[in-house]
Amino acid sequence: MRKKIVLCIFLVTVIIIHSYSRYVNASEETGGRMLKEMYYEQLRSVSQDNEVNNKNEERTLETYKANQKIMREKFKTNVDTSYYGGSFIDENKLIVMTNNKQKIQKERISADVYSDCKYSYEELENTYDELNNMADKFSRVNKKDKKNNILNNVCEFGISIQENRVIIGLKDINDTNTIDKIKKCVSKCDTLKFIESTKVSENSTS
């Protein structure tokens, strides 16, 4: 009788262990499948986000190019462009500088953001051209007198659409003599911004 009881207990134990083993295996399989599904869902989500970002970038770039085409035609025909201060792309957003939002929208210049500016792109470009003429002049006139050549202190200059100014980088920002001479060479000296720099990163995006 005692042997039968022991045998029964042994059989029950084996059944319980076998059942638990099947339960664990099933749980691990289900859990693994759930983890895989979550992983692939995350991959799909990332892929969809990248696709959306790429489409947004393409749209922004196409709008930028369309605006450029419109403005190039206007520059050629010498029509009024005083409302347009240039444009640039920042963090996948097309920024258009303007001093007349209603006018620029009427001219079909699209943007994600219309940002206020004081000077038109044409004014900045005129100042830039005057500075180029100044550089040519001083490089010829002061070729022999290198010591007094104001270009010795000028590193570089260029149009900054974001700052709506023509930036001039000087080795010595306290050189008032150079600054005064440069201002006399341009018709709108208030479009200038002097900074101390060894090199100006030119941003002449229009």
mmCIF file of C-alpha atoms in Angstrom:
data_model
loop_
_atom_site.group_PDB
_atom_site.id
_atom_site.type_symbol
_atom_site.label_atom_id
_atom_site.label_comp_id
_atom_site.label_asym_id
_atom_site.label_seq_id
_atom_site.Cartn_x
_atom_site.Cartn_y
_atom_site.Cartn_z
ATOM 1 C CA MET A 1 0.000 0.000 0.000
ATOM 2 C CA ARG A 2 2.796 2.361 0.885
ATOM 3 C CA LYS A 3 4.516 1.646 -2.412
ATOM 4 C CA LYS A 4 1.324 2.505 -4.290
ATOM 5 C CA ILE A 5 1.053 5.873 -2.488
ATOM 6 C CA VAL A 6 4.685 6.696 -3.303
ATOM 7 C CA LEU A 7 4.132 5.700 -6.922
ATOM 8 C CA CYS A 8 1.040 7.923 -7.161
ATOM 9 C CA ILE A 9 2.903 10.892 -5.684
ATOM 10 C CA PHE A 10 5.749 10.335 -8.156
ATOM 11 C CA LEU A 11 3.354 10.210 -11.130
ATOM 12 C CA VAL A 12 1.535 13.370 -10.011
ATOM 13 C CA THR A 13 4.880 15.173 -9.650
ATOM 14 C CA VAL A 14 5.956 14.124 -13.162
ATOM 15 C CA ILE A 15 2.653 15.344 -14.625
ATOM 16 C CA ILE A 16 2.939 18.701 -12.834
ATOM 17 C CA ILE A 17 6.544 19.223 -14.014
ATOM 18 C CA HIS A 18 5.617 18.257 -17.590
ATOM 19 C CA SER A 19 2.621 20.617 -17.579
ATOM 20 C CA TYR A 20 4.683 23.485 -16.164
ATOM 21 C CA SER A 21 7.373 22.878 -18.769
ATOM 22 C CA ARG A 22 4.802 23.090 -21.580
ATOM 23 C CA TYR A 23 3.354 26.278 -20.036
ATOM 24 C CA VAL A 24 6.815 27.917 -19.799
ATOM 25 C CA ASN A 25 7.680 26.967 -23.366
ATOM 26 C CA ALA A 26 4.357 28.326 -24.606
ATOM 27 C CA SER A 27 4.819 31.545 -22.631
ATOM 28 C CA GLU A 28 8.338 32.051 -23.950
ATOM 29 C CA GLU A 29 7.159 31.452 -27.505
ATOM 30 C CA THR A 30 4.256 33.898 -27.120
ATOM 31 C CA GLY A 31 6.458 36.482 -25.417
ATOM 32 C CA GLY A 32 9.116 36.153 -28.090
ATOM 33 C CA ARG A 33 6.516 36.597 -30.813
ATOM 34 C CA MET A 34 5.146 39.690 -29.071
ATOM 35 C CA LEU A 35 8.642 41.193 -28.769
ATOM 36 C CA LYS A 36 9.298 40.521 -32.452
ATOM 37 C CA GLU A 37 5.987 42.134 -33.406
ATOM 38 C CA MET A 38 6.814 45.200 -31.285
ATOM 39 C CA TYR A 39 10.297 45.393 -32.847
ATOM 40 C CA TYR A 40 8.986 45.232 -36.416
ATOM 41 C CA GLU A 41 6.256 47.745 -35.578
ATOM 42 C CA GLN A 42 8.943 50.178 -34.367
ATOM 43 C CA LEU A 43 10.904 49.602 -37.568
ATOM 44 C CA ARG A 44 7.809 50.320 -39.643
ATOM 45 C CA SER A 45 7.178 53.496 -37.626
ATOM 46 C CA VAL A 46 10.760 54.745 -38.126
ATOM 47 C CA SER A 47 10.575 53.931 -41.829
ATOM 48 C CA GLN A 48 7.303 55.849 -42.181
ATOM 49 C CA ASP A 49 8.760 58.851 -40.302
ATOM 50 C CA ASN A 50 11.813 58.884 -42.591
ATOM 51 C CA GLU A 51 9.564 58.700 -45.627
ATOM 52 C CA VAL A 52 7.514 61.657 -44.385
ATOM 53 C CA ASN A 53 10.685 63.652 -43.630
ATOM 54 C CA ASN A 54 12.075 62.931 -47.087
ATOM 55 C CA LYS A 55 8.831 64.046 -48.716
ATOM 56 C CA ASN A 56 8.826 67.235 -46.633
ATOM 57 C CA GLU A 57 12.435 67.960 -47.627
ATOM 58 C CA GLU A 58 11.604 67.438 -51.290
ATOM 59 C CA ARG A 59 8.544 69.675 -51.013
ATOM 60 C CA THR A 60 10.546 72.424 -49.291
ATOM 61 C CA LEU A 61 13.301 72.261 -51.898
ATOM 62 C CA GLU A 62 10.814 72.326 -54.788
ATOM 63 C CA THR A 63 9.065 75.372 -53.299
ATOM 64 C CA TYR A 64 12.438 77.091 -52.837
ATOM 65 C CA LYS A 65 13.351 76.426 -56.472
ATOM 66 C CA ALA A 66 9.960 77.671 -57.672
ATOM 67 C CA ASN A 67 10.414 80.901 -55.698
ATOM 68 C CA GLN A 68 13.899 81.338 -57.154
ATOM 69 C CA LYS A 69 12.549 80.963 -60.664
ATOM 70 C CA ILE A 70 9.871 83.600 -60.076
ATOM 71 C CA MET A 71 12.350 86.075 -58.592
ATOM 72 C CA ARG A 72 14.952 85.525 -61.329
ATOM 73 C CA GLU A 73 12.374 86.499 -63.932
ATOM 74 C CA LYS A 74 11.464 89.600 -61.948
ATOM 75 C CA PHE A 75 15.119 90.631 -61.570
ATOM 76 C CA LYS A 76 15.577 90.306 -65.333
ATOM 77 C CA THR A 77 12.610 92.529 -66.153
ATOM 78 C CA ASN A 78 13.593 95.197 -63.583
ATOM 79 C CA VAL A 79 10.188 95.165 -61.881
ATOM 80 C CA ASP A 80 9.775 96.210 -58.261
ATOM 81 C CA THR A 81 11.306 93.625 -55.918
ATOM 82 C CA SER A 82 11.726 95.877 -52.894
ATOM 83 C CA TYR A 83 9.438 93.585 -50.855
ATOM 84 C CA TYR A 84 11.789 90.591 -51.189
ATOM 85 C CA GLY A 85 14.708 90.132 -48.783
ATOM 86 C CA GLY A 86 15.885 86.700 -49.898
ATOM 87 C CA SER A 87 15.145 83.181 -48.656
ATOM 88 C CA PHE A 88 16.835 80.226 -46.998
ATOM 89 C CA ILE A 89 16.030 76.790 -45.603
ATOM 90 C CA ASP A 90 16.388 76.209 -41.869
ATOM 91 C CA GLU A 91 15.520 72.868 -40.215
ATOM 92 C CA ASN A 92 13.519 71.850 -43.290
ATOM 93 C CA LYS A 93 11.488 75.074 -43.200
ATOM 94 C CA LEU A 94 11.524 77.594 -46.014
ATOM 95 C CA ILE A 95 12.041 81.078 -44.586
ATOM 96 C CA VAL A 96 11.308 84.067 -46.825
ATOM 97 C CA MET A 97 12.468 87.507 -45.722
ATOM 98 C CA THR A 98 10.076 90.322 -46.597
ATOM 99 C CA ASN A 99 9.043 93.841 -45.607
ATOM 100 C CA ASN A 100 5.615 93.442 -47.214
ATOM 101 C CA LYS A 101 3.938 90.097 -46.506
ATOM 102 C CA GLN A 102 0.766 90.857 -48.459
ATOM 103 C CA LYS A 103 2.732 91.906 -51.533
ATOM 104 C CA ILE A 104 5.012 88.866 -51.518
ATOM 105 C CA GLN A 105 2.076 86.467 -51.138
ATOM 106 C CA LYS A 106 0.328 88.204 -54.012
ATOM 107 C CA GLU A 107 3.435 87.562 -56.136
ATOM 108 C CA ARG A 108 3.065 83.796 -55.446
ATOM 109 C CA ILE A 109 6.196 83.533 -53.280
ATOM 110 C CA SER A 110 5.413 80.635 -50.928
ATOM 111 C CA ALA A 111 7.013 80.012 -47.532
ATOM 112 C CA ASP A 112 6.648 78.110 -44.287
ATOM 113 C CA VAL A 113 7.570 81.299 -42.436
ATOM 114 C CA TYR A 114 7.546 84.920 -43.606
ATOM 115 C CA SER A 115 10.144 86.818 -41.594
ATOM 116 C CA ASP A 116 10.327 90.609 -41.372
ATOM 117 C CA CYS A 117 13.351 92.378 -42.805
ATOM 118 C CA LYS A 118 14.460 95.976 -43.326
ATOM 119 C CA TYR A 119 16.417 95.735 -46.575
ATOM 120 C CA SER A 120 15.520 94.090 -49.860
ATOM 121 C CA TYR A 121 17.806 91.503 -51.402
ATOM 122 C CA GLU A 122 18.423 93.956 -54.239
ATOM 123 C CA GLU A 123 19.737 96.561 -51.771
ATOM 124 C CA LEU A 124 22.071 94.019 -50.179
ATOM 125 C CA GLU A 125 23.290 92.904 -53.584
ATOM 126 C CA ASN A 126 23.976 96.510 -54.608
ATOM 127 C CA THR A 127 26.056 97.022 -51.465
ATOM 128 C CA TYR A 128 27.914 93.779 -52.153
ATOM 129 C CA ASP A 129 28.691 94.948 -55.706
ATOM 130 C CA GLU A 130 29.926 98.308 -54.364
ATOM 131 C CA LEU A 131 32.248 96.484 -51.980
ATOM 132 C CA ASN A 132 33.631 94.434 -54.862
ATOM 133 C CA ASN A 133 34.302 97.650 -56.785
ATOM 134 C CA MET A 134 35.971 99.097 -53.681
ATOM 135 C CA ALA A 135 38.194 96.035 -53.382
ATOM 136 C CA ASP A 136 39.246 96.341 -57.024
ATOM 137 C CA LYS A 137 39.932 100.041 -56.591
ATOM 138 C CA PHE A 138 42.049 99.710 -53.466
ATOM 139 C CA SER A 139 43.925 96.719 -54.796
ATOM 140 C CA ARG A 140 45.014 98.880 -57.760
ATOM 141 C CA VAL A 141 45.529 102.247 -56.064
ATOM 142 C CA ASN A 142 47.302 100.892 -52.995
ATOM 143 C CA LYS A 143 49.240 98.165 -54.714
ATOM 144 C CA LYS A 144 52.550 99.840 -53.880
ATOM 145 C CA ASP A 145 51.419 101.259 -50.554
ATOM 146 C CA LYS A 146 50.519 97.961 -48.889
ATOM 147 C CA LYS A 147 50.937 99.390 -45.401
ATOM 148 C CA ASN A 148 48.000 101.797 -45.777
ATOM 149 C CA ASN A 149 45.797 99.490 -47.833
ATOM 150 C CA ILE A 150 42.503 99.104 -45.941
ATOM 151 C CA LEU A 151 42.089 95.681 -47.480
ATOM 152 C CA ASN A 152 44.843 94.469 -45.150
ATOM 153 C CA ASN A 153 42.272 94.434 -42.369
ATOM 154 C CA VAL A 154 39.425 92.887 -44.391
ATOM 155 C CA CYS A 155 39.215 89.092 -44.232
ATOM 156 C CA GLU A 156 36.121 88.549 -46.325
ATOM 157 C CA PHE A 157 32.646 89.926 -46.952
ATOM 158 C CA GLY A 158 29.331 88.458 -48.043
ATOM 159 C CA ILE A 159 25.554 88.710 -47.931
ATOM 160 C CA SER A 160 23.807 87.184 -44.914
ATOM 161 C CA ILE A 161 20.138 86.569 -45.688
ATOM 162 C CA GLN A 162 19.377 85.578 -42.084
ATOM 163 C CA GLU A 163 20.822 88.806 -40.662
ATOM 164 C CA ASN A 164 19.605 90.897 -43.595
ATOM 165 C CA ARG A 165 22.993 92.596 -43.814
ATOM 166 C CA VAL A 166 26.248 92.529 -45.734
ATOM 167 C CA ILE A 167 28.757 91.113 -43.278
ATOM 168 C CA ILE A 168 32.363 92.322 -43.307
ATOM 169 C CA GLY A 169 34.925 90.395 -41.298
ATOM 170 C CA LEU A 170 37.808 92.456 -39.939
ATOM 171 C CA LYS A 171 40.995 91.275 -38.283
ATOM 172 C CA ASP A 172 40.816 94.295 -35.983
ATOM 173 C CA ILE A 173 37.255 95.369 -35.188
ATOM 174 C CA ASN A 174 38.589 98.524 -33.460
ATOM 175 C CA ASP A 175 40.149 99.829 -36.676
ATOM 176 C CA THR A 176 37.802 102.813 -37.117
ATOM 177 C CA ASN A 177 39.882 104.175 -39.990
ATOM 178 C CA THR A 178 39.151 101.102 -42.131
ATOM 179 C CA ILE A 179 35.472 101.080 -41.130
ATOM 180 C CA ASP A 180 35.002 104.763 -42.012
ATOM 181 C CA LYS A 181 36.691 104.345 -45.402
ATOM 182 C CA ILE A 182 34.554 101.325 -46.255
ATOM 183 C CA LYS A 183 31.352 103.143 -45.295
ATOM 184 C CA LYS A 184 32.251 105.987 -47.663
ATOM 185 C CA CYS A 185 32.509 103.520 -50.539
ATOM 186 C CA VAL A 186 28.884 102.321 -50.352
ATOM 187 C CA SER A 187 25.657 104.244 -50.874
ATOM 188 C CA LYS A 188 23.842 102.554 -47.974
ATOM 189 C CA CYS A 189 26.347 102.022 -45.188
ATOM 190 C CA ASP A 190 23.579 100.997 -42.768
ATOM 191 C CA THR A 191 23.298 97.716 -44.697
ATOM 192 C CA LEU A 192 26.782 96.843 -43.418
ATOM 193 C CA LYS A 193 27.622 94.850 -40.313
ATOM 194 C CA PHE A 194 31.241 94.637 -39.150
ATOM 195 C CA ILE A 195 32.423 91.667 -37.131
ATOM 196 C CA GLU A 196 35.797 90.550 -35.838
ATOM 197 C CA SER A 197 36.753 87.409 -37.666
ATOM 198 C CA THR A 198 39.548 85.674 -39.509
ATOM 199 C CA LYS A 199 37.021 84.480 -42.068
ATOM 200 C CA VAL A 200 33.351 85.168 -42.788
ATOM 201 C CA SER A 201 31.275 82.208 -43.899
ATOM 202 C CA GLU A 202 29.486 83.742 -46.862
ATOM 203 C CA ASN A 203 25.797 82.988 -47.072
ATOM 204 C CA SER A 204 24.586 84.582 -50.274
ATOM 205 C CA THR A 205 21.506 82.401 -50.637
ATOM 206 C CA SER A 206 18.760 84.349 -52.360
#
